[in-house]
Amino acid sequence: MNFITFKKNSFLINVHINAGTNSNKIIGIHNNKIKINVAAPAIQQKANNLLRNFLSLEFKIPKSNIIIEKGKLGKYKQLKIIKINQIPLIIKRLIKQSSISSLIITKIL
């Protein structure tokens, strides 16, 4: 599976979360997952909540449009992102650099 998949008007994104860092940032690709730094620690869902908040700002969608489908307690997660208004520039660059078809971007927007 690719790090990002288009399914029924949504994205499935596989991510590797690095919790407890100094800032929130999309780093790049790591083991076929999008590596994301989040400043919150990985306790009591703090990192998950901050991840959803961060991505909602990046994608310009409500936090409720980001669902953690797999990996709620681990650093490897699968996110479902629905009703996307924009794809962050860094994600567009990662898609272009990978073997994933650029049609994904045009299907969403």
Tab-separated table of C-alpha atoms in Angstrom:
chain	number	residue	atom	x	y	z
A	1	MET	CA	0.000	0.000	0.000
A	2	ASN	CA	1.211	3.492	-0.821
A	3	PHE	CA	1.487	6.136	1.868
A	4	ILE	CA	-1.623	7.772	0.410
A	5	THR	CA	-4.631	6.218	-1.302
A	6	PHE	CA	-7.724	7.808	-2.786
A	7	LYS	CA	-11.000	6.107	-1.813
A	8	LYS	CA	-14.544	7.379	-2.267
A	9	ASN	CA	-13.950	11.127	-1.896
A	10	SER	CA	-11.412	10.676	0.865
A	11	PHE	CA	-7.749	9.962	1.438
A	12	LEU	CA	-6.297	7.104	3.425
A	13	ILE	CA	-2.914	8.232	4.676
A	14	ASN	CA	-0.360	6.047	6.436
A	15	VAL	CA	1.680	8.082	8.888
A	16	HIS	CA	4.625	7.636	11.243
A	17	ILE	CA	4.226	9.973	14.213
A	18	ASN	CA	7.214	11.292	16.113
A	19	ALA	CA	5.642	12.623	19.348
A	20	GLY	CA	7.171	15.037	21.834
A	21	THR	CA	9.195	17.090	19.351
A	22	ASN	CA	9.726	20.861	19.390
A	23	SER	CA	7.257	21.626	16.607
A	24	ASN	CA	4.485	20.249	14.414
A	25	LYS	CA	5.789	19.505	10.948
A	26	ILE	CA	5.370	17.128	8.018
A	27	ILE	CA	8.889	15.774	7.561
A	28	GLY	CA	8.724	13.514	4.515
A	29	ILE	CA	8.464	9.811	3.711
A	30	HIS	CA	9.762	7.164	6.129
A	31	ASN	CA	9.200	3.441	5.406
A	32	ASN	CA	6.368	4.231	2.965
A	33	LYS	CA	4.603	6.414	5.538
A	34	ILE	CA	4.383	10.182	5.890
A	35	LYS	CA	6.530	11.134	8.865
A	36	ILE	CA	5.015	13.870	11.016
A	37	ASN	CA	6.468	15.521	14.095
A	38	VAL	CA	4.017	16.606	16.803
A	39	ALA	CA	4.937	18.636	19.855
A	40	ALA	CA	2.616	16.796	22.269
A	41	PRO	CA	3.712	13.717	24.220
A	42	ALA	CA	2.285	10.303	23.357
A	43	ILE	CA	0.188	10.045	26.521
A	44	GLN	CA	-3.556	10.337	27.130
A	45	GLN	CA	-4.285	10.910	23.415
A	46	LYS	CA	-2.425	14.258	23.476
A	47	ALA	CA	-0.337	13.437	20.400
A	48	ASN	CA	-3.399	12.142	18.515
A	49	ASN	CA	-5.388	15.276	19.340
A	50	LEU	CA	-2.553	17.573	18.298
A	51	LEU	CA	-2.023	15.529	15.110
A	52	ARG	CA	-5.685	15.977	14.161
A	53	ASN	CA	-5.557	19.711	15.005
A	54	PHE	CA	-2.369	20.197	12.983
A	55	LEU	CA	-3.670	18.330	9.942
A	56	SER	CA	-7.025	20.121	10.075
A	57	LEU	CA	-5.124	23.416	9.719
A	58	GLU	CA	-2.911	22.036	6.940
A	59	PHE	CA	-5.851	20.642	4.938
A	60	LYS	CA	-8.184	23.519	5.916
A	61	ILE	CA	-10.922	21.169	7.140
A	62	PRO	CA	-12.658	20.584	10.477
A	63	LYS	CA	-10.879	18.274	12.911
A	64	SER	CA	-13.897	15.954	12.695
A	65	ASN	CA	-12.951	15.211	9.046
A	66	ILE	CA	-9.780	13.451	10.221
A	67	ILE	CA	-10.374	9.959	11.576
A	68	ILE	CA	-7.697	7.711	13.050
A	69	GLU	CA	-8.743	4.354	11.614
A	70	LYS	CA	-5.787	2.278	12.785
A	71	GLY	CA	-2.981	2.723	15.298
A	72	LYS	CA	-4.550	4.984	17.927
A	73	LEU	CA	-2.061	3.761	20.526
A	74	GLY	CA	1.009	3.449	18.302
A	75	LYS	CA	3.303	5.642	16.282
A	76	TYR	CA	2.126	4.078	13.007
A	77	LYS	CA	-1.377	5.175	12.076
A	78	GLN	CA	-3.798	5.097	9.190
A	79	LEU	CA	-5.832	8.278	8.865
A	80	LYS	CA	-8.952	8.808	6.831
A	81	ILE	CA	-9.325	12.396	5.695
A	82	ILE	CA	-12.676	13.360	4.190
A	83	LYS	CA	-14.059	16.424	2.413
A	84	ILE	CA	-10.677	17.930	1.644
A	85	ASN	CA	-10.546	21.615	0.702
A	86	GLN	CA	-6.862	21.736	-0.167
A	87	ILE	CA	-3.854	19.459	-0.218
A	88	PRO	CA	-0.865	20.910	1.645
A	89	LEU	CA	2.046	21.807	-0.615
A	90	ILE	CA	4.383	19.369	1.161
A	91	ILE	CA	1.927	16.491	0.531
A	92	LYS	CA	1.673	17.481	-3.157
A	93	ARG	CA	5.465	17.400	-3.382
A	94	LEU	CA	5.638	13.980	-1.718
A	95	ILE	CA	3.038	12.623	-4.155
A	96	LYS	CA	4.966	14.010	-7.145
A	97	GLN	CA	8.243	12.517	-5.862
A	98	SER	CA	6.682	9.082	-5.365
A	99	SER	CA	5.335	6.585	-7.844
A	100	ILE	CA	1.754	7.567	-7.002
A	101	SER	CA	-0.244	8.954	-9.879
A	102	SER	CA	-0.758	12.704	-9.894
A	103	LEU	CA	-4.378	11.956	-10.756
A	104	ILE	CA	-4.989	11.642	-7.016
A	105	ILE	CA	-4.643	15.396	-6.663
A	106	THR	CA	-6.980	16.181	-9.555
A	107	LYS	CA	-9.630	13.709	-8.346
A	108	ILE	CA	-9.898	15.462	-5.002
A	109	LEU	CA	-9.767	19.105	-6.043
